[in-house]
Amino acid sequence: MDTRMVLLDRDNLKEEQFAEAAELLRNGELVAFPTETVYGLGGNALDPGASAKIYAAKGRPSDNPLIVHICDTAALPVLAKNIPESAWKLAERFWPGPMTMILEKQDIVPKETTGGLNTIAIRMPSDEIAAMLIKVSGLYIAAPSANASGRPSTTKASHVWEDLHGRIAMILDGGSVQIGLESTIIDLTGEKPLILRPGYITLEDIRDILPDAEFDPAVLRRERNDNIVAKAPGMKYRHYAPKGELTVFEGDLSDVVEAVRREAARKQAEGYKTAILASEETKDRYPGFIVLSVGKREDEEGIAACLFDTLREFDHMGAEYIFGECFRSDGVGQAVMNRLMKAAGYHIVYAGPKSRAKK
Ligand code: AMP
Ligand code: MG
């Protein structure tokens, strides 16, 4: 299949520009589009055939449900039932925006879209291109991140092309996304509101509206533990990973820099293509190595915006081993470190004095 790349000018968006993409979606085809979080791979959420195409194009396991994107809260009772008051409160505060709610699904939503579950994930994106596409198509659009399954999510149209060209009908190119990490997912079907995936909207933000909200235990784990059941099925898979083997060091920054330098030197001496994931503050402390910086350490939003692009850059340079620093884990850093730990397959090493003493 030929994939058409359509460049859109954000300063000059008109509904007519979406007619063709909307027609493709209504005909059961797939269209990738930017949202404020990451690029999405869209298909008609009520068409089981379109959902099947999404799974096939991404190589995604069929038990990993899709998020359904809407442009009007009127869609909520069409797609979900037994909607609690908390859902309306969250919608009022965070939509349109990077927040996804899990609710009980209505019968019109095919199980193909929800990975066989009786619940549905719903989000109203704020990105203007996403909103216009949903509106002009007149559909509810199922859209997981527009990457090949397991790879870092896509934050630019060129990433989508890299992973999915030849497999989907169209890519709407709206430039780099704003946030760069996927939406915060909050499950409202249990006794307490549970965050299944951290994102730009933090636990503290959610607690402003729902004081009893908590992280699902699977979010907080620090190591691979297959005994903890992930309620968001997608979170159980290896994810966001560059092709090279990534190890992340934590501890005091000076210990981290030393450990990264030592381990990178070792792999480089063994003849492997080795690279370092660093920050603006530390990037000059690795002379003789290939170093990519994700930004200033205190700028968590900047790091969020660069992270997936940087992980892909390591692939472009053919890095076989990557050694990385860890970053702050408060605020948006919760989501940054969650993605980085998954990208490293939970290969996190403490770089403090104790680890040196052991050797
Ligand atoms: P993606 O759009 O690629 O970021 O993937 C969507 C994420 O939402 C995955 O981690 C899914 O497991 C999660 N998700 C979607 N629907 C549900 C649901 N009904 N219950 C729990 N998690 C869900
Ligand atoms: Mg994804």
Coordinates of C-alpha atoms and ligand atoms in Angstrom, one line a residue:
M1 CA 0.0 0.0 0.0
D2 CA 1.2 3.5 -0.8
T3 CA 1.3 5.7 2.3
R4 CA 0.5 9.4 1.6
M5 CA 2.2 12.0 3.7
V6 CA 0.2 15.2 3.9
L7 CA 1.8 18.3 5.4
L8 CA -0.5 20.6 7.3
D9 CA 0.2 24.2 8.3
R10 CA -0.9 24.7 11.9
D11 CA -1.4 28.5 11.2
N12 CA -3.8 27.8 8.4
L13 CA -6.0 24.8 9.1
K14 CA -9.3 24.4 7.2
E15 CA -11.8 21.6 7.5
E16 CA -11.6 20.9 3.8
Q17 CA -8.0 19.8 4.3
F18 CA -9.4 16.8 6.3
A19 CA -11.9 15.6 3.8
E20 CA -9.7 12.9 2.3
A21 CA -8.4 11.6 5.6
A22 CA -11.9 11.5 6.9
E23 CA -13.1 9.6 3.9
L24 CA -10.3 7.0 4.3
L25 CA -11.3 6.6 8.0
R26 CA -15.0 6.1 7.1
N27 CA -13.9 3.5 4.5
G28 CA -12.1 1.5 7.2
E29 CA -8.6 2.7 6.3
L30 CA -5.9 3.9 8.8
V31 CA -4.7 7.5 9.1
A32 CA -1.9 8.6 11.5
F33 CA -2.2 12.0 13.0
P34 CA -0.5 14.2 15.6
T35 CA -2.0 14.7 19.1
E36 CA -0.5 16.8 21.9
T37 CA 1.0 13.6 23.5
V38 CA 2.4 11.5 20.6
Y39 CA 1.3 10.6 17.1
G40 CA -1.8 8.3 16.9
L41 CA -2.6 5.6 14.4
G42 CA -6.3 6.2 13.8
G43 CA -9.1 3.9 12.6
N44 CA -12.9 3.9 13.1
A45 CA -13.4 2.7 16.7
L46 CA -16.8 1.1 15.9
D47 CA -15.5 -0.9 13.0
P48 CA -13.9 -4.2 14.1
G49 CA -12.1 -4.5 10.7
A50 CA -10.4 -1.1 11.2
S51 CA -9.3 -2.2 14.7
A52 CA -7.9 -5.4 13.3
K53 CA -5.9 -3.4 10.7
I54 CA -4.4 -1.2 13.5
Y55 CA -3.2 -4.3 15.4
A56 CA -1.8 -5.8 12.1
A57 CA 0.0 -2.5 11.1
K58 CA 1.7 -2.1 14.4
G59 CA 2.3 -5.8 15.1
R60 CA 0.5 -5.2 18.4
P61 CA -0.7 -8.1 20.5
S62 CA -4.5 -8.3 20.2
D63 CA -5.1 -8.2 23.9
N64 CA -3.6 -4.7 24.2
P65 CA -6.7 -2.4 23.9
L66 CA -6.9 0.9 22.0
I67 CA -7.7 4.4 23.3
V68 CA -10.9 5.9 21.6
H69 CA -10.6 9.6 20.8
I70 CA -13.6 11.9 20.8
C71 CA -14.1 15.6 20.2
D72 CA -17.2 16.2 22.4
T73 CA -18.2 14.9 25.9
A74 CA -21.6 14.0 24.3
A75 CA -19.8 10.9 23.1
L76 CA -19.1 9.7 26.6
P77 CA -22.6 8.1 27.3
V78 CA -22.6 6.7 23.7
L79 CA -19.4 4.8 24.3
A80 CA -19.5 4.2 28.1
K81 CA -22.1 3.2 30.7
N82 CA -22.5 3.5 34.5
I83 CA -20.4 6.7 34.2
P84 CA -19.5 7.8 37.7
E85 CA -19.6 11.5 38.8
S86 CA -15.8 11.4 39.0
A87 CA -15.6 10.9 35.2
W88 CA -17.5 14.1 34.5
K89 CA -15.3 16.0 37.0
L90 CA -12.1 14.8 35.4
A91 CA -13.5 15.6 31.9
E92 CA -14.5 19.1 33.0
R93 CA -11.0 19.8 34.4
F94 CA -8.7 18.0 32.0
W95 CA -10.4 17.7 28.6
P96 CA -9.5 18.4 26.0
G97 CA -6.1 17.3 27.1
P98 CA -3.6 14.4 27.8
M99 CA -5.9 12.4 30.2
T100 CA -7.5 9.0 29.3
M101 CA -10.3 7.5 31.4
I102 CA -11.2 3.8 31.7
L103 CA -15.0 3.2 32.0
E104 CA -17.4 0.4 31.4
K105 CA -18.0 0.0 27.7
Q106 CA -21.3 0.2 25.9
D107 CA -22.3 -2.7 23.6
I108 CA -21.8 -0.8 20.4
V109 CA -18.0 -0.8 21.1
P110 CA -16.6 -3.9 19.5
K111 CA -14.3 -6.1 21.6
E112 CA -11.7 -5.9 18.9
T113 CA -11.2 -2.2 19.9
T114 CA -11.0 -3.0 23.6
G115 CA -8.7 -6.0 23.4
G116 CA -11.5 -8.2 24.6
L117 CA -12.2 -6.2 27.7
N118 CA -15.6 -4.9 28.9
T119 CA -14.0 -1.5 29.6
I120 CA -13.1 1.2 27.2
A121 CA -10.3 3.9 27.3
I122 CA -11.6 7.3 26.2
R123 CA -9.7 10.6 25.6
M124 CA -10.5 14.0 24.1
P125 CA -7.2 15.4 22.6
S126 CA -6.5 19.1 22.6
D127 CA -4.4 19.1 19.5
E128 CA -6.2 21.0 16.8
I129 CA -5.4 18.6 14.0
A130 CA -6.6 15.7 16.0
A131 CA -9.8 17.5 17.0
M132 CA -10.6 18.6 13.4
L133 CA -10.0 15.1 12.1
I134 CA -12.4 13.5 14.6
K135 CA -15.0 16.2 13.9
V136 CA -14.8 16.1 10.1
S137 CA -14.9 12.3 10.1
G138 CA -17.9 12.2 12.3
L139 CA -16.4 9.1 13.9
Y140 CA -14.9 8.0 17.2
I141 CA -11.3 7.3 16.4
A142 CA -9.4 4.4 18.0
A143 CA -5.8 5.4 18.1
P144 CA -2.9 3.7 19.8
S145 CA 0.5 5.4 19.5
A146 CA 1.6 5.3 15.8
N147 CA 4.8 3.2 16.3
A148 CA 5.7 -0.4 15.5
S149 CA 4.8 -2.4 18.7
G150 CA 7.6 -2.3 21.2
R151 CA 9.5 0.7 19.7
P152 CA 9.5 4.2 21.2
S153 CA 6.3 6.2 20.5
T154 CA 6.4 8.6 17.6
T155 CA 6.7 12.3 18.2
K156 CA 7.3 13.4 14.6
A157 CA 5.7 12.4 11.3
S158 CA 9.1 11.1 10.1
H159 CA 9.1 8.6 13.0
V160 CA 5.6 7.3 11.8
W161 CA 6.9 7.0 8.3
E162 CA 10.0 5.0 9.6
D163 CA 7.8 2.5 11.4
L164 CA 4.6 2.3 9.4
H165 CA 5.0 3.4 5.7
G166 CA 3.5 0.9 3.3
R167 CA 1.1 -0.4 6.0
I168 CA -1.3 2.6 6.4
A169 CA -3.1 4.8 4.0
M170 CA -2.1 8.3 5.2
I171 CA 0.0 10.3 7.6
L172 CA -1.0 13.8 8.6
D173 CA 2.2 15.7 9.3
G174 CA 1.6 18.4 11.9
G175 CA 5.3 18.8 13.0
S176 CA 6.7 17.8 16.4
V177 CA 4.2 17.1 19.1
Q178 CA 3.9 19.3 22.2
I179 CA 4.3 16.9 25.1
G180 CA 6.1 13.9 23.8
L181 CA 4.8 11.2 26.3
E182 CA 1.5 9.3 26.1
S183 CA -1.5 10.4 28.1
T184 CA -2.1 9.8 31.8
I185 CA -4.5 6.8 32.1
I186 CA -6.9 6.7 35.0
D187 CA -9.2 3.8 35.8
L188 CA -12.6 4.7 37.2
T189 CA -14.1 1.3 37.2
G190 CA -12.8 0.2 40.6
E191 CA -13.3 1.3 44.2
K192 CA -10.7 4.0 44.0
P193 CA -9.5 6.0 41.0
L194 CA -6.2 4.4 39.9
I195 CA -3.5 5.8 37.6
L196 CA -2.5 2.9 35.3
R197 CA 0.0 5.0 33.3
P198 CA 1.6 8.2 34.5
G199 CA 1.7 11.1 32.0
Y200 CA 1.9 14.9 31.8
I201 CA -1.0 15.2 34.1
T202 CA 0.4 14.0 37.5
L203 CA -1.1 12.1 40.4
E204 CA -1.1 15.4 42.3
D205 CA -3.1 17.1 39.5
I206 CA -5.7 14.2 39.6
R207 CA -5.8 14.4 43.4
D208 CA -6.9 18.0 43.2
I209 CA -10.1 16.7 41.7
L210 CA -10.2 13.1 43.2
P211 CA -8.3 13.1 46.5
D212 CA -8.4 9.3 46.9
A213 CA -6.7 8.7 43.6
E214 CA -3.6 6.4 43.7
F215 CA -1.0 4.9 41.4
D216 CA -1.8 1.3 40.4
P217 CA 1.0 -0.8 42.1
A218 CA 2.2 -1.9 38.7
V219 CA 3.2 1.7 37.9
L220 CA 5.5 2.0 40.9
R221 CA 7.4 -1.2 40.5
R222 CA 11.1 -0.8 40.0
E223 CA 11.8 -4.1 38.4
R224 CA 10.3 -6.6 36.0
N225 CA 7.8 -8.6 38.0
D226 CA 5.5 -10.7 36.1
N227 CA 3.5 -11.5 39.2
I228 CA 2.1 -8.0 39.3
V229 CA -0.9 -7.9 37.0
A230 CA -0.9 -4.8 34.9
K231 CA -4.4 -3.4 34.6
A232 CA -3.5 -1.5 31.5
P233 CA -2.5 -4.5 29.4
G234 CA -0.1 -2.4 27.3
M235 CA 2.0 -1.7 30.3
K236 CA 3.1 -5.3 30.6
Y237 CA 4.9 -5.5 27.3
R238 CA 8.5 -4.4 26.7
H239 CA 8.0 -1.0 25.4
Y240 CA 9.6 2.2 24.1
A241 CA 12.8 0.3 23.6
P242 CA 15.7 1.3 21.3
K243 CA 17.3 -1.5 19.4
G244 CA 20.5 -1.3 21.5
E245 CA 20.7 -2.6 25.1
L246 CA 20.0 0.3 27.4
T247 CA 21.2 0.5 31.0
V248 CA 20.2 3.4 33.3
F249 CA 22.3 4.4 36.3
E250 CA 20.9 6.0 39.4
G251 CA 22.5 7.6 42.4
D252 CA 24.3 10.9 43.1
L253 CA 25.0 12.6 39.8
S254 CA 28.8 12.4 40.1
D255 CA 28.6 8.6 40.8
V256 CA 26.3 8.2 37.9
V257 CA 28.6 10.0 35.5
E258 CA 31.5 7.9 36.7
A259 CA 29.6 4.6 36.3
V260 CA 28.3 5.6 32.9
R261 CA 31.8 6.5 31.7
R262 CA 33.3 3.3 33.1
E263 CA 30.7 0.9 31.6
A264 CA 30.7 2.7 28.3
A265 CA 34.5 2.5 28.1
R266 CA 34.3 -1.2 28.8
K267 CA 31.8 -1.9 26.0
Q268 CA 33.6 0.4 23.6
A269 CA 36.9 -1.5 24.3
E270 CA 35.1 -4.7 23.5
G271 CA 34.4 -3.3 20.0
Y272 CA 30.7 -2.5 20.4
K273 CA 29.1 0.7 19.1
T274 CA 28.4 2.4 22.4
A275 CA 26.5 5.6 23.1
I276 CA 25.5 7.7 26.1
L277 CA 22.2 9.3 27.1
A278 CA 23.1 12.4 29.1
S279 CA 21.9 15.9 30.0
E280 CA 23.0 19.4 29.1
E281 CA 24.8 19.6 32.5
T282 CA 26.8 16.4 31.9
K283 CA 27.2 15.9 28.2
D284 CA 30.8 17.4 28.1
R285 CA 31.9 14.9 30.8
Y286 CA 32.1 12.0 28.4
P287 CA 35.0 12.9 26.1
G288 CA 35.7 10.2 23.4
F289 CA 32.1 8.9 23.5
I290 CA 29.0 9.4 21.3
V291 CA 26.7 11.4 23.6
L292 CA 23.1 12.6 23.1
S293 CA 21.6 15.1 25.5
V294 CA 17.9 15.1 26.3
G295 CA 18.0 18.6 27.8
K296 CA 18.5 20.4 31.1
R297 CA 17.9 18.2 34.2
E298 CA 15.5 20.6 35.8
D299 CA 13.4 21.0 32.6
E300 CA 11.3 17.8 33.0
E301 CA 8.9 19.0 30.2
G302 CA 11.8 19.5 27.8
I303 CA 13.1 16.0 28.6
A304 CA 9.7 14.5 28.1
A305 CA 9.5 16.2 24.7
C306 CA 12.9 14.9 23.6
L307 CA 13.0 11.4 25.1
F308 CA 11.5 9.2 22.4
D309 CA 13.2 11.1 19.6
T310 CA 16.5 10.6 21.3
L311 CA 15.9 6.9 21.8
R312 CA 15.2 6.7 18.1
E313 CA 18.4 8.6 17.3
F314 CA 20.4 5.8 19.0
D315 CA 18.9 3.4 16.5
H316 CA 19.8 5.7 13.6
M317 CA 23.4 5.6 14.7
G318 CA 23.3 1.8 15.2
A319 CA 24.1 1.9 18.9
E320 CA 24.5 -1.6 20.3
Y321 CA 24.9 -0.5 24.0
I322 CA 23.5 2.6 25.5
F323 CA 24.3 3.9 29.0
G324 CA 22.0 6.5 30.5
E325 CA 21.6 8.8 33.4
C326 CA 18.4 8.8 35.4
F327 CA 16.4 12.0 35.8
R328 CA 14.1 13.5 38.4
S329 CA 11.1 11.4 39.2
D330 CA 8.7 14.1 40.6
G331 CA 6.0 15.9 38.6
V332 CA 6.3 15.0 34.9
G333 CA 9.4 13.2 35.8
Q334 CA 7.2 10.4 37.1
A335 CA 6.2 9.7 33.5
V336 CA 9.7 10.3 32.1
M337 CA 11.3 7.8 34.5
N338 CA 8.4 5.3 33.9
R339 CA 9.1 5.3 30.2
L340 CA 12.9 5.2 30.6
M341 CA 12.7 2.2 33.0
K342 CA 10.6 0.4 30.5
A343 CA 12.9 1.3 27.6
A344 CA 15.7 -0.2 29.7
G345 CA 13.6 -3.3 30.4
Y346 CA 14.0 -2.3 34.1
H347 CA 17.8 -2.6 33.8
I348 CA 18.5 0.1 36.4
V349 CA 21.8 0.0 38.3
Y350 CA 22.6 1.9 41.5
A351 CA 25.8 3.8 40.9
G352 CA 26.6 4.7 44.5
P353 CA 29.6 4.1 46.8
K354 CA 28.0 0.8 48.0
S355 CA 28.1 -0.7 44.5
R356 CA 31.8 0.3 44.2
A357 CA 32.6 -1.2 47.6
K358 CA 31.1 -4.6 46.5
K359 CA 33.6 -4.9 43.6
Ligands
AMP1 P1 -1.2 3.4 23.4 O1 -2.3 4.2 22.8 O2 -0.3 2.8 22.4 O3 -0.5 4.3 24.3 O4 -1.8 2.3 24.2 C1 -3.0 2.5 24.9 C2 -2.8 2.1 26.4 O5 -4.1 2.2 27.0 C3 -2.3 0.7 26.6 O6 -1.3 0.7 27.6 C4 -3.5 0.0 27.0 O7 -3.2 -1.1 27.8 C5 -4.3 1.1 27.8 N1 -5.7 0.8 27.7 C6 -6.6 0.9 26.7 N2 -7.8 0.5 27.0 C7 -7.8 0.0 28.2 C8 -8.7 -0.5 29.1 N3 -10.0 -0.8 28.7 N4 -8.3 -0.9 30.4 C9 -7.0 -0.7 30.8 N5 -6.1 -0.1 30.0 C10 -6.4 0.2 28.7
MG2 MG 1.9 2.7 22.6

